Every structure is written in C-alpha cells, then in structure tokens.
Amino acid sequence: MASEDITKLAESLAKTKVGGGQLSFKGQSLKLNTAEDAEEVIKQIEEFNGLEALRLEGNTVGVEAAKVIAKALEKKSELKRCHWSDMFTGRLRSEIPPALISLGDALIAAGAQLVELDLSDNAFGPDGVRGFEALLKSPTCYTLQELKLNNCGMGIGGGKILAAALKECHRKSVAQGKRLALKVFVAGRNRLENDGATALAEAFGIIGTLEEVHMPQNGINHPGITALAQAFAINPLLKVINLNDNTFTEKGAVAMAETLKALRQIEVINFGDCLVRSKGAVAIADAVKEGLHKLKELNLSFCEIKRDAALTVAEAIEDKTELEKLDLNGNCLGEEVCEQLHEILEGFNMASVLGSLSDDEGDEEEEEEEDEEEEEEEDEQQQLKERGAEEQESLTPKKIFDSQASTPVPSPPVDVATFLAFPSPEKLLRLGPKCSVLIAQQTDTSDVEKVVATLLRISSVFKDEASVKTAVHETTDALMKKAFSSATFNSDAFITNLLVHMGLLKSEEKIKTVPSLYGILMTLNHMVQQDYFPKSLVPVLSAFVTKPNRALDSCSFARHMLLQTLHQL
C-alpha cells in the first residue's frame, strides 16, 4: 500500500467511534481490498474488549479483506449487533457471497449470540442470500431479534432461500430449548413478488413473535398479500405493518382487514400506494373502528379511495386517542370532501392528525372500476402455479395456504397481440419456444417507436426465475438483433426514445413513462453484452444511468448491475 493511502486510512480510522461496547467505522469510505488494507481495522477489533456491536456501513470490503476481518472476529463471542449495510459498494456480485460466508463462519466459530443483523443496501441478489444462509441456520442466530435486508435485490429466489433458512433456524432453536423470537423483519425493495412473499409468510406464521414487518415496494399482489395477512394473524404482538407500494386490490385489503381485527397491539399501518380502493378502505375502516386502540398512524394515501370511503375512514378513528397521523393524500376526493374530512375530525377534536391533501386527484364518479380483468388474470396465474401442488401443512386450524386439489382449468390460447396488450410472464411462456421468432416477425423494426414499445413490454415481465429470464432474453435478442441489423434502423433515435420512456430524458411531448425500471434495466444489462448492441451507445446509456434519478433509486440493484457491466465494456 502506498504511503499516501496509509495516511488516508489512518485519518479515516481516527474518526472511528468507540463506546458502549460499539466499534464504528460507519461512513468512512474505506476501500478494504487486501489483508494489508484491513490491518488497522483488524487491530482495532482485536484490541477492543467486550465488543458487542460492529458498524461497517458505508465502506467497501473485498473477499481477502473479509477473510482477515473474520479471523479477528473469531474471538469476539460477545458480539451481538452487526451493522453491515452498504459495505460492498462497487464490488462484483460474485465477491459478496464468499465475503459473507467468511464473516458468518467467524461469528459461528466465536459462539456469538446475535440480536441484530443488518445487511441492507448490499446489492447481492439471490446468490447473496446463500452467503449468510448457514449463519441464519446456526445457533448464533437462535437469539436474533432484528433482521434487516432492505434493498438487496433478493428476488423471488432469494426470498425462498431466506424463508427456508428462517424456518430451519426456528426448528433447530426449538429443539435446543432456545426458541427463535424474531421481532423486527425488514425487506423492502427486494422484488419478492407473490411467491417470495408467500414463502416468507409461511416462515412468519411458524415464528409467531414478530412486532414489526417492513416489506414495501416488492411487487406483491393480492395472493401474496393474503398469505401475509394470514401469517400476521398468528403474530399477536405486531405493532408495525409497512407494506407501502404493493398492490392489494379489494381482495388483499379485505384479507388484511380481517387480520387487523385480531391484532390488539397495532400502532402503525402503512398501506400507502397499495391500491386498496374504496371497498378495501371501508373494510380497513371497519377493522379500525372495532379495535386498534393503540393505533398511532394510518396511511392509506394514493390508494384510489373515493369520497364516501374516505369519510368512512375518518369516522372510524373517532375514539383512537393515540392517533398521531391519518394520511389520505393522493386519493380521489375533491375539494368538498376534503373540507368534510376536516369538519369530521374537528368534531372529534382531532383535526391536527390529518396529513396534507395537496396531491388529491379530485372528485370522480362514484362508480368504482375494480379492474376485474386484472384480478381474474392474477387468479388464473395463481391457479397455474398451484396446479399439481401437494397440500401444504397448515399453520393454523383454518389453513394458512389453501391448496386443495381442484379440476385444472384449461388455459386460454395466447397470441403475440394478446401478450403485447397485457404482458405477463405466464403469457410469454405460453407463447411457446417460438415466442422470440413470433414477436420479432410481427414487430415493424423500421419504426423506432414500435421497437421501443415492444422492448418495454417484453422487459416488463422480467423475473429472476430461470424460465422467464431465458424467455425475456431470447425474445429481446431476436427483436433487437433484427432491428440493429437493419440499414434503415436509427440506433441514436432508439436510445433517445428509450431514455424518454424510462423517464431519464425529458421530452417536449407528454410521454407516459414505465412504472418500474427494474425489468428494462435487467434486460439492458443482458443486451449491452451482446454483439448486436452498438458500442457507440454504451457511453450514452452509462451517462444517463449514472445521473441521480428517483426512478433509478428504487431499482438500485438493477442499476448497479447495469453500471457494473457498462464499465467493463
């Protein structure tokens, strides 16, 4: 290591905070690649007597450095809290699992009894979960109370691995008379979707001691929400439920409302941006009215709730003396109803709890459009997944997951037009092995707008499941190879048009941007590595993906993957 690097490291380490059994290197931007890089960190760990908490957030730890840090931790049996979020910045995804395995093995060897494990904001994906799977199953985690895995890109596969590890930890801990009593679970922004959420719900139902669950922005629809609701019902100590920015619809909202009636300790309900709609809001209002006397916060913002339902929610909080905030912003109320809300709450002497209504969408017709076609399609997808499945063991006498055998319903035929009109992973797969050829043939690749629109529809169904990922990649390759090989295709116009639709480039025209960039970012990560992709577009794409953007922030894992690939080209 150069002398200037050693000086810089020494200056950073001088900021290290020590106290209360905690050693903190938080936010020092240390680049620990080799054993030599980590020497000073190791020294401080080794010299710290009674180490109970180690903070490594905001640094970057490589495989070799992780091994030597792990060696130092093997003698730290008193360690209880590992604050290890955002500690693999700029690392290859393949580096993270071995680093985590080294650190986890050290904690097990030390005989540590963890209370908190925070690995948030590490873009390790499904494979990364394997890196701490053994740790979760070990006696070191029998005492775990807080598990935080926010924004890690786990996907469905990672969610399933995590759920299995938690169940195994619980089983082993019970056998040893040290029952796992997890209290706080955080896994927002992980693309868990229905399958990942359902797997975790089964684990939650077995554990039964949760007090806080935070799972916002996971692409969970009503089947997954219903599974979570049933699991929450067997966690009577729940105080906080944060499922912000998932998609309940009426079915999920009604299921969650039934669970809320059985919970007595709830303090915070965050169902903002969850599309509970009016019928779902009324069901939740009934649950609030019947009990929930400890409720402090109720968030039903941006849920397409209309006038009468909003008033019902307001009336339901009449005797909630602990309530501090009611958020109904971004719904479809209109000025008159907003005034009525204020009047109702003033009558309860609770006007101060109502949050801002500045983003109200205005009054609409009372008739609700419940989007029945969408829900029927979700039901159809769920039936396909459940077909042929064995009955699962019940978590309660009422059965947490109902997988009773039923007569298979034939799937309706799918053609290219149907898929492009209403894209879904199942429809893409049902197009068959020739889906890539069919879509490429039926797309006018001389029209840049049509190519971009088709690409965005294909990428929107991207999932971590091997079959879906392969289908998306093959279909994208066929379409884009045909387009880029055409002498009349304008690649510059293509990238400009794509960036506009991604919301990364402003347009003079009003363009509807894609709701989530995850699929297109993951698809671009594949595209840019193919021979057909013009290398001249790489710096343009890199420049726009690097720029700060709120839409990109919500897909940090996919963004990280793409930038990593672009930098290697």
PDB file of N, CA and C in Angstrom, residues 203-274:
ATOM      1  N   ALA A 203     -42.965 -18.742   6.909  1.00  0.00           N
ATOM      2  CA  ALA A 203     -41.971 -18.636   7.979  1.00  0.00           C
ATOM      3  C   ALA A 203     -42.495 -17.761   9.115  1.00  0.00           C
ATOM      4  N   PHE A 204     -43.140 -16.642   8.766  1.00  0.00           N
ATOM      5  CA  PHE A 204     -43.688 -15.750   9.786  1.00  0.00           C
ATOM      6  C   PHE A 204     -44.726 -16.467  10.651  1.00  0.00           C
ATOM      7  N   GLY A 205     -45.543 -17.278   9.999  1.00  0.00           N
ATOM      8  CA  GLY A 205     -46.582 -17.997  10.729  1.00  0.00           C
ATOM      9  C   GLY A 205     -46.002 -18.985  11.724  1.00  0.00           C
ATOM     10  N   ILE A 206     -44.876 -19.556  11.375  1.00  0.00           N
ATOM     11  CA  ILE A 206     -44.209 -20.507  12.271  1.00  0.00           C
ATOM     12  C   ILE A 206     -43.530 -19.775  13.428  1.00  0.00           C
ATOM     13  N   ILE A 207     -42.915 -18.637  13.129  1.00  0.00           N
ATOM     14  CA  ILE A 207     -42.170 -17.890  14.154  1.00  0.00           C
ATOM     15  C   ILE A 207     -43.120 -17.300  15.196  1.00  0.00           C
ATOM     16  N   GLY A 208     -44.090 -16.518  14.759  1.00  0.00           N
ATOM     17  CA  GLY A 208     -45.164 -16.054  15.635  1.00  0.00           C
ATOM     18  C   GLY A 208     -44.828 -14.972  16.642  1.00  0.00           C
ATOM     19  N   THR A 209     -43.626 -14.372  16.581  1.00  0.00           N
ATOM     20  CA  THR A 209     -43.239 -13.380  17.591  1.00  0.00           C
ATOM     21  C   THR A 209     -42.977 -11.991  17.000  1.00  0.00           C
ATOM     22  N   LEU A 210     -43.316 -11.776  15.752  1.00  0.00           N
ATOM     23  CA  LEU A 210     -42.980 -10.521  15.073  1.00  0.00           C
ATOM     24  C   LEU A 210     -43.710  -9.326  15.682  1.00  0.00           C
ATOM     25  N   GLU A 211     -42.985  -8.206  15.758  1.00  0.00           N
ATOM     26  CA  GLU A 211     -43.558  -6.949  16.234  1.00  0.00           C
ATOM     27  C   GLU A 211     -43.572  -5.885  15.142  1.00  0.00           C
ATOM     28  N   GLU A 212     -42.627  -5.987  14.206  1.00  0.00           N
ATOM     29  CA  GLU A 212     -42.579  -5.055  13.076  1.00  0.00           C
ATOM     30  C   GLU A 212     -42.246  -5.812  11.795  1.00  0.00           C
ATOM     31  N   VAL A 213     -43.007  -5.528  10.741  1.00  0.00           N
ATOM     32  CA  VAL A 213     -42.721  -6.092   9.422  1.00  0.00           C
ATOM     33  C   VAL A 213     -42.729  -4.946   8.411  1.00  0.00           C
ATOM     34  N   HIS A 214     -41.608  -4.766   7.733  1.00  0.00           N
ATOM     35  CA  HIS A 214     -41.473  -3.721   6.712  1.00  0.00           C
ATOM     36  C   HIS A 214     -41.136  -4.402   5.382  1.00  0.00           C
ATOM     37  N   MET A 215     -42.085  -4.414   4.449  1.00  0.00           N
ATOM     38  CA  MET A 215     -41.856  -5.043   3.143  1.00  0.00           C
ATOM     39  C   MET A 215     -42.411  -4.162   2.013  1.00  0.00           C
ATOM     40  N   PRO A 216     -42.055  -2.874   1.971  1.00  0.00           N
ATOM     41  CA  PRO A 216     -42.564  -2.007   0.901  1.00  0.00           C
ATOM     42  C   PRO A 216     -41.904  -2.315  -0.443  1.00  0.00           C
ATOM     43  N   GLN A 217     -42.567  -1.913  -1.517  1.00  0.00           N
ATOM     44  CA  GLN A 217     -42.009  -1.967  -2.878  1.00  0.00           C
ATOM     45  C   GLN A 217     -41.457  -3.344  -3.227  1.00  0.00           C
ATOM     46  N   ASN A 218     -42.324  -4.337  -3.210  1.00  0.00           N
ATOM     47  CA  ASN A 218     -41.891  -5.691  -3.526  1.00  0.00           C
ATOM     48  C   ASN A 218     -42.705  -6.343  -4.639  1.00  0.00           C
ATOM     49  N   GLY A 219     -43.569  -5.589  -5.293  1.00  0.00           N
ATOM     50  CA  GLY A 219     -44.344  -6.161  -6.392  1.00  0.00           C
ATOM     51  C   GLY A 219     -45.282  -7.270  -5.952  1.00  0.00           C
ATOM     52  N   ILE A 220     -45.809  -7.161  -4.733  1.00  0.00           N
ATOM     53  CA  ILE A 220     -46.695  -8.197  -4.196  1.00  0.00           C
ATOM     54  C   ILE A 220     -48.133  -7.852  -4.550  1.00  0.00           C
ATOM     55  N   ASN A 221     -48.864  -8.814  -5.110  1.00  0.00           N
ATOM     56  CA  ASN A 221     -50.275  -8.640  -5.436  1.00  0.00           C
ATOM     57  C   ASN A 221     -51.141  -9.366  -4.411  1.00  0.00           C
ATOM     58  N   HIS A 222     -52.445  -9.422  -4.668  1.00  0.00           N
ATOM     59  CA  HIS A 222     -53.350  -9.907  -3.622  1.00  0.00           C
ATOM     60  C   HIS A 222     -53.096 -11.335  -3.148  1.00  0.00           C
ATOM     61  N   PRO A 223     -52.619 -12.283  -3.968  1.00  0.00           N
ATOM     62  CA  PRO A 223     -52.336 -13.608  -3.404  1.00  0.00           C
ATOM     63  C   PRO A 223     -51.235 -13.565  -2.327  1.00  0.00           C
ATOM     64  N   GLY A 224     -50.195 -12.806  -2.594  1.00  0.00           N
ATOM     65  CA  GLY A 224     -49.118 -12.667  -1.611  1.00  0.00           C
ATOM     66  C   GLY A 224     -49.556 -11.880  -0.392  1.00  0.00           C
ATOM     67  N   ILE A 225     -50.355 -10.834  -0.620  1.00  0.00           N
ATOM     68  CA  ILE A 225     -50.867 -10.028   0.494  1.00  0.00           C
ATOM     69  C   ILE A 225     -51.763 -10.872   1.393  1.00  0.00           C
ATOM     70  N   THR A 226     -52.588 -11.708   0.786  1.00  0.00           N
ATOM     71  CA  THR A 226     -53.483 -12.577   1.560  1.00  0.00           C
ATOM     72  C   THR A 226     -52.682 -13.564   2.407  1.00  0.00           C
ATOM     73  N   ALA A 227     -51.624 -14.130   1.822  1.00  0.00           N
ATOM     74  CA  ALA A 227     -50.771 -15.059   2.565  1.00  0.00           C
ATOM     75  C   ALA A 227     -50.120 -14.352   3.761  1.00  0.00           C
ATOM     76  N   LEU A 228     -49.648 -13.126   3.538  1.00  0.00           N
ATOM     77  CA  LEU A 228     -49.045 -12.359   4.632  1.00  0.00           C
ATOM     78  C   LEU A 228     -50.073 -12.041   5.710  1.00  0.00           C
ATOM     79  N   ALA A 229     -51.278 -11.686   5.279  1.00  0.00           N
ATOM     80  CA  ALA A 229     -52.342 -11.361   6.246  1.00  0.00           C
ATOM     81  C   ALA A 229     -52.622 -12.550   7.153  1.00  0.00           C
ATOM     82  N   GLN A 230     -52.709 -13.730   6.570  1.00  0.00           N
ATOM     83  CA  GLN A 230     -52.986 -14.926   7.360  1.00  0.00           C
ATOM     84  C   GLN A 230     -51.846 -15.225   8.336  1.00  0.00           C
ATOM     85  N   ALA A 231     -50.612 -14.955   7.909  1.00  0.00           N
ATOM     86  CA  ALA A 231     -49.462 -15.164   8.793  1.00  0.00           C
ATOM     87  C   ALA A 231     -49.435 -14.125   9.913  1.00  0.00           C
ATOM     88  N   PHE A 232     -49.770 -12.887   9.577  1.00  0.00           N
ATOM     89  CA  PHE A 232     -49.780 -11.825  10.586  1.00  0.00           C
ATOM     90  C   PHE A 232     -50.783 -12.140  11.705  1.00  0.00           C
ATOM     91  N   ALA A 233     -51.854 -12.818  11.349  1.00  0.00           N
ATOM     92  CA  ALA A 233     -52.886 -13.142  12.335  1.00  0.00           C
ATOM     93  C   ALA A 233     -52.341 -14.008  13.465  1.00  0.00           C
ATOM     94  N   ILE A 234     -51.249 -14.730  13.200  1.00  0.00           N
ATOM     95  CA  ILE A 234     -50.668 -15.581  14.239  1.00  0.00           C
ATOM     96  C   ILE A 234     -49.418 -14.945  14.830  1.00  0.00           C
ATOM     97  N   ASN A 235     -49.311 -13.637  14.685  1.00  0.00           N
ATOM     98  CA  ASN A 235     -48.251 -12.853  15.320  1.00  0.00           C
ATOM     99  C   ASN A 235     -48.932 -11.755  16.148  1.00  0.00           C
ATOM    100  N   PRO A 236     -49.501 -12.105  17.273  1.00  0.00           N
ATOM    101  CA  PRO A 236     -50.349 -11.182  18.046  1.00  0.00           C
ATOM    102  C   PRO A 236     -49.629  -9.966  18.611  1.00  0.00           C
ATOM    103  N   LEU A 237     -48.291  -9.955  18.577  1.00  0.00           N
ATOM    104  CA  LEU A 237     -47.540  -8.832  19.139  1.00  0.00           C
ATOM    105  C   LEU A 237     -47.233  -7.754  18.097  1.00  0.00           C
ATOM    106  N   LEU A 238     -47.712  -7.931  16.874  1.00  0.00           N
ATOM    107  CA  LEU A 238     -47.414  -6.984  15.793  1.00  0.00           C
ATOM    108  C   LEU A 238     -47.816  -5.556  16.158  1.00  0.00           C
ATOM    109  N   LYS A 239     -46.861  -4.635  15.983  1.00  0.00           N
ATOM    110  CA  LYS A 239     -47.111  -3.220  16.238  1.00  0.00           C
ATOM    111  C   LYS A 239     -47.060  -2.394  14.950  1.00  0.00           C
ATOM    112  N   VAL A 240     -46.182  -2.809  14.022  1.00  0.00           N
ATOM    113  CA  VAL A 240     -45.971  -2.041  12.788  1.00  0.00           C
ATOM    114  C   VAL A 240     -46.085  -2.954  11.576  1.00  0.00           C
ATOM    115  N   ILE A 241     -46.964  -2.577  10.627  1.00  0.00           N
ATOM    116  CA  ILE A 241     -47.060  -3.274   9.343  1.00  0.00           C
ATOM    117  C   ILE A 241     -46.861  -2.237   8.248  1.00  0.00           C
ATOM    118  N   ASN A 242     -45.769  -2.355   7.513  1.00  0.00           N
ATOM    119  CA  ASN A 242     -45.460  -1.435   6.422  1.00  0.00           C
ATOM    120  C   ASN A 242     -45.363  -2.225   5.121  1.00  0.00           C
ATOM    121  N   LEU A 243     -46.415  -2.125   4.308  1.00  0.00           N
ATOM    122  CA  LEU A 243     -46.439  -2.802   3.005  1.00  0.00           C
ATOM    123  C   LEU A 243     -46.610  -1.783   1.884  1.00  0.00           C
ATOM    124  N   ASN A 244     -46.137  -0.585   2.112  1.00  0.00           N
ATOM    125  CA  ASN A 244     -46.283   0.512   1.164  1.00  0.00           C
ATOM    126  C   ASN A 244     -45.857   0.117  -0.254  1.00  0.00           C
ATOM    127  N   ASP A 245     -46.613   0.605  -1.228  1.00  0.00           N
ATOM    128  CA  ASP A 245     -46.267   0.440  -2.644  1.00  0.00           C
ATOM    129  C   ASP A 245     -46.237  -1.018  -3.088  1.00  0.00           C
ATOM    130  N   ASN A 246     -47.222  -1.804  -2.636  1.00  0.00           N
ATOM    131  CA  ASN A 246     -47.527  -3.098  -3.216  1.00  0.00           C
ATOM    132  C   ASN A 246     -48.953  -2.986  -3.767  1.00  0.00           C
ATOM    133  N   THR A 247     -49.526  -4.055  -4.260  1.00  0.00           N
ATOM    134  CA  THR A 247     -50.843  -3.952  -4.900  1.00  0.00           C
ATOM    135  C   THR A 247     -51.854  -4.868  -4.223  1.00  0.00           C
ATOM    136  N   PHE A 248     -52.619  -4.302  -3.282  1.00  0.00           N
ATOM    137  CA  PHE A 248     -53.597  -5.090  -2.531  1.00  0.00           C
ATOM    138  C   PHE A 248     -54.802  -5.457  -3.393  1.00  0.00           C
ATOM    139  N   THR A 249     -55.400  -4.471  -4.055  1.00  0.00           N
ATOM    140  CA  THR A 249     -56.745  -4.509  -4.622  1.00  0.00           C
ATOM    141  C   THR A 249     -57.732  -4.902  -3.512  1.00  0.00           C
ATOM    142  N   GLU A 250     -58.990  -4.985  -3.847  1.00  0.00           N
ATOM    143  CA  GLU A 250     -60.009  -5.235  -2.818  1.00  0.00           C
ATOM    144  C   GLU A 250     -59.760  -6.552  -2.081  1.00  0.00           C
ATOM    145  N   LYS A 251     -59.385  -7.598  -2.827  1.00  0.00           N
ATOM    146  CA  LYS A 251     -59.214  -8.916  -2.206  1.00  0.00           C
ATOM    147  C   LYS A 251     -58.136  -8.897  -1.124  1.00  0.00           C
ATOM    148  N   GLY A 252     -56.999  -8.321  -1.438  1.00  0.00           N
ATOM    149  CA  GLY A 252     -55.920  -8.253  -0.456  1.00  0.00           C
ATOM    150  C   GLY A 252     -56.278  -7.369   0.721  1.00  0.00           C
ATOM    151  N   ALA A 253     -56.956  -6.243   0.444  1.00  0.00           N
ATOM    152  CA  ALA A 253     -57.329  -5.312   1.514  1.00  0.00           C
ATOM    153  C   ALA A 253     -58.325  -5.940   2.479  1.00  0.00           C
ATOM    154  N   VAL A 254     -59.300  -6.679   1.953  1.00  0.00           N
ATOM    155  CA  VAL A 254     -60.294  -7.336   2.806  1.00  0.00           C
ATOM    156  C   VAL A 254     -59.625  -8.396   3.679  1.00  0.00           C
ATOM    157  N   ALA A 255     -58.707  -9.173   3.096  1.00  0.00           N
ATOM    158  CA  ALA A 255     -57.985 -10.194   3.867  1.00  0.00           C
ATOM    159  C   ALA A 255     -57.168  -9.550   4.976  1.00  0.00           C
ATOM    160  N   MET A 256     -56.496  -8.431   4.663  1.00  0.00           N
ATOM    161  CA  MET A 256     -55.692  -7.745   5.669  1.00  0.00           C
ATOM    162  C   MET A 256     -56.574  -7.130   6.746  1.00  0.00           C
ATOM    163  N   ALA A 257     -57.741  -6.637   6.358  1.00  0.00           N
ATOM    164  CA  ALA A 257     -58.670  -6.049   7.328  1.00  0.00           C
ATOM    165  C   ALA A 257     -59.141  -7.094   8.338  1.00  0.00           C
ATOM    166  N   GLU A 258     -59.397  -8.309   7.879  1.00  0.00           N
ATOM    167  CA  GLU A 258     -59.809  -9.385   8.780  1.00  0.00           C
ATOM    168  C   GLU A 258     -58.717  -9.688   9.797  1.00  0.00           C
ATOM    169  N   THR A 259     -57.471  -9.655   9.342  1.00  0.00           N
ATOM    170  CA  THR A 259     -56.352  -9.886  10.256  1.00  0.00           C
ATOM    171  C   THR A 259     -56.234  -8.768  11.285  1.00  0.00           C
ATOM    172  N   LEU A 260     -56.416  -7.523  10.831  1.00  0.00           N
ATOM    173  CA  LEU A 260     -56.307  -6.382  11.746  1.00  0.00           C
ATOM    174  C   LEU A 260     -57.298  -6.489  12.908  1.00  0.00           C
ATOM    175  N   LYS A 261     -58.442  -7.097  12.652  1.00  0.00           N
ATOM    176  CA  LYS A 261     -59.447  -7.261  13.716  1.00  0.00           C
ATOM    177  C   LYS A 261     -58.931  -8.153  14.843  1.00  0.00           C
ATOM    178  N   ALA A 262     -57.984  -9.039  14.508  1.00  0.00           N
ATOM    179  CA  ALA A 262     -57.474  -9.982  15.506  1.00  0.00           C
ATOM    180  C   ALA A 262     -56.242  -9.452  16.236  1.00  0.00           C
ATOM    181  N   LEU A 263     -55.684  -8.324  15.768  1.00  0.00           N
ATOM    182  CA  LEU A 263     -54.464  -7.785  16.365  1.00  0.00           C
ATOM    183  C   LEU A 263     -54.794  -6.641  17.320  1.00  0.00           C
ATOM    184  N   ARG A 264     -54.180  -6.647  18.483  1.00  0.00           N
ATOM    185  CA  ARG A 264     -54.522  -5.674  19.522  1.00  0.00           C
ATOM    186  C   ARG A 264     -53.400  -4.672  19.815  1.00  0.00           C
ATOM    187  N   GLN A 265     -52.207  -4.925  19.273  1.00  0.00           N
ATOM    188  CA  GLN A 265     -51.061  -4.084  19.606  1.00  0.00           C
ATOM    189  C   GLN A 265     -50.660  -3.146  18.469  1.00  0.00           C
ATOM    190  N   ILE A 266     -51.406  -3.142  17.379  1.00  0.00           N
ATOM    191  CA  ILE A 266     -51.021  -2.364  16.190  1.00  0.00           C
ATOM    192  C   ILE A 266     -50.929  -0.866  16.488  1.00  0.00           C
ATOM    193  N   GLU A 267     -49.773  -0.288  16.097  1.00  0.00           N
ATOM    194  CA  GLU A 267     -49.553   1.147  16.254  1.00  0.00           C
ATOM    195  C   GLU A 267     -49.415   1.866  14.909  1.00  0.00           C
ATOM    196  N   VAL A 268     -48.838   1.184  13.928  1.00  0.00           N
ATOM    197  CA  VAL A 268     -48.606   1.816  12.618  1.00  0.00           C
ATOM    198  C   VAL A 268     -49.089   0.898  11.500  1.00  0.00           C
ATOM    199  N   ILE A 269     -49.955   1.436  10.643  1.00  0.00           N
ATOM    200  CA  ILE A 269     -50.405   0.736   9.438  1.00  0.00           C
ATOM    201  C   ILE A 269     -50.020   1.599   8.247  1.00  0.00           C
ATOM    202  N   ASN A 270     -49.132   1.101   7.399  1.00  0.00           N
ATOM    203  CA  ASN A 270     -48.730   1.846   6.213  1.00  0.00           C
ATOM    204  C   ASN A 270     -49.086   1.036   4.972  1.00  0.00           C
ATOM    205  N   PHE A 271     -50.256   1.352   4.419  1.00  0.00           N
ATOM    206  CA  PHE A 271     -50.707   0.733   3.177  1.00  0.00           C
ATOM    207  C   PHE A 271     -50.782   1.781   2.075  1.00  0.00           C
ATOM    208  N   GLY A 272     -49.946   2.809   2.166  1.00  0.00           N
ATOM    209  CA  GLY A 272     -49.935   3.854   1.150  1.00  0.00           C
ATOM    210  C   GLY A 272     -49.519   3.311  -0.206  1.00  0.00           C
ATOM    211  N   ASP A 273     -50.148   3.844  -1.265  1.00  0.00           N
ATOM    212  CA  ASP A 273     -49.814   3.451  -2.641  1.00  0.00           C
ATOM    213  C   ASP A 273     -49.997   1.948  -2.850  1.00  0.00           C
ATOM    214  N   CYS A 274     -51.034   1.390  -2.223  1.00  0.00           N
ATOM    215  CA  CYS A 274     -51.280  -0.054  -2.294  1.00  0.00           C
ATOM    216  C   CYS A 274     -52.574  -0.413  -3.029  1.00  0.00           C
TER     217      CYS A 274
END
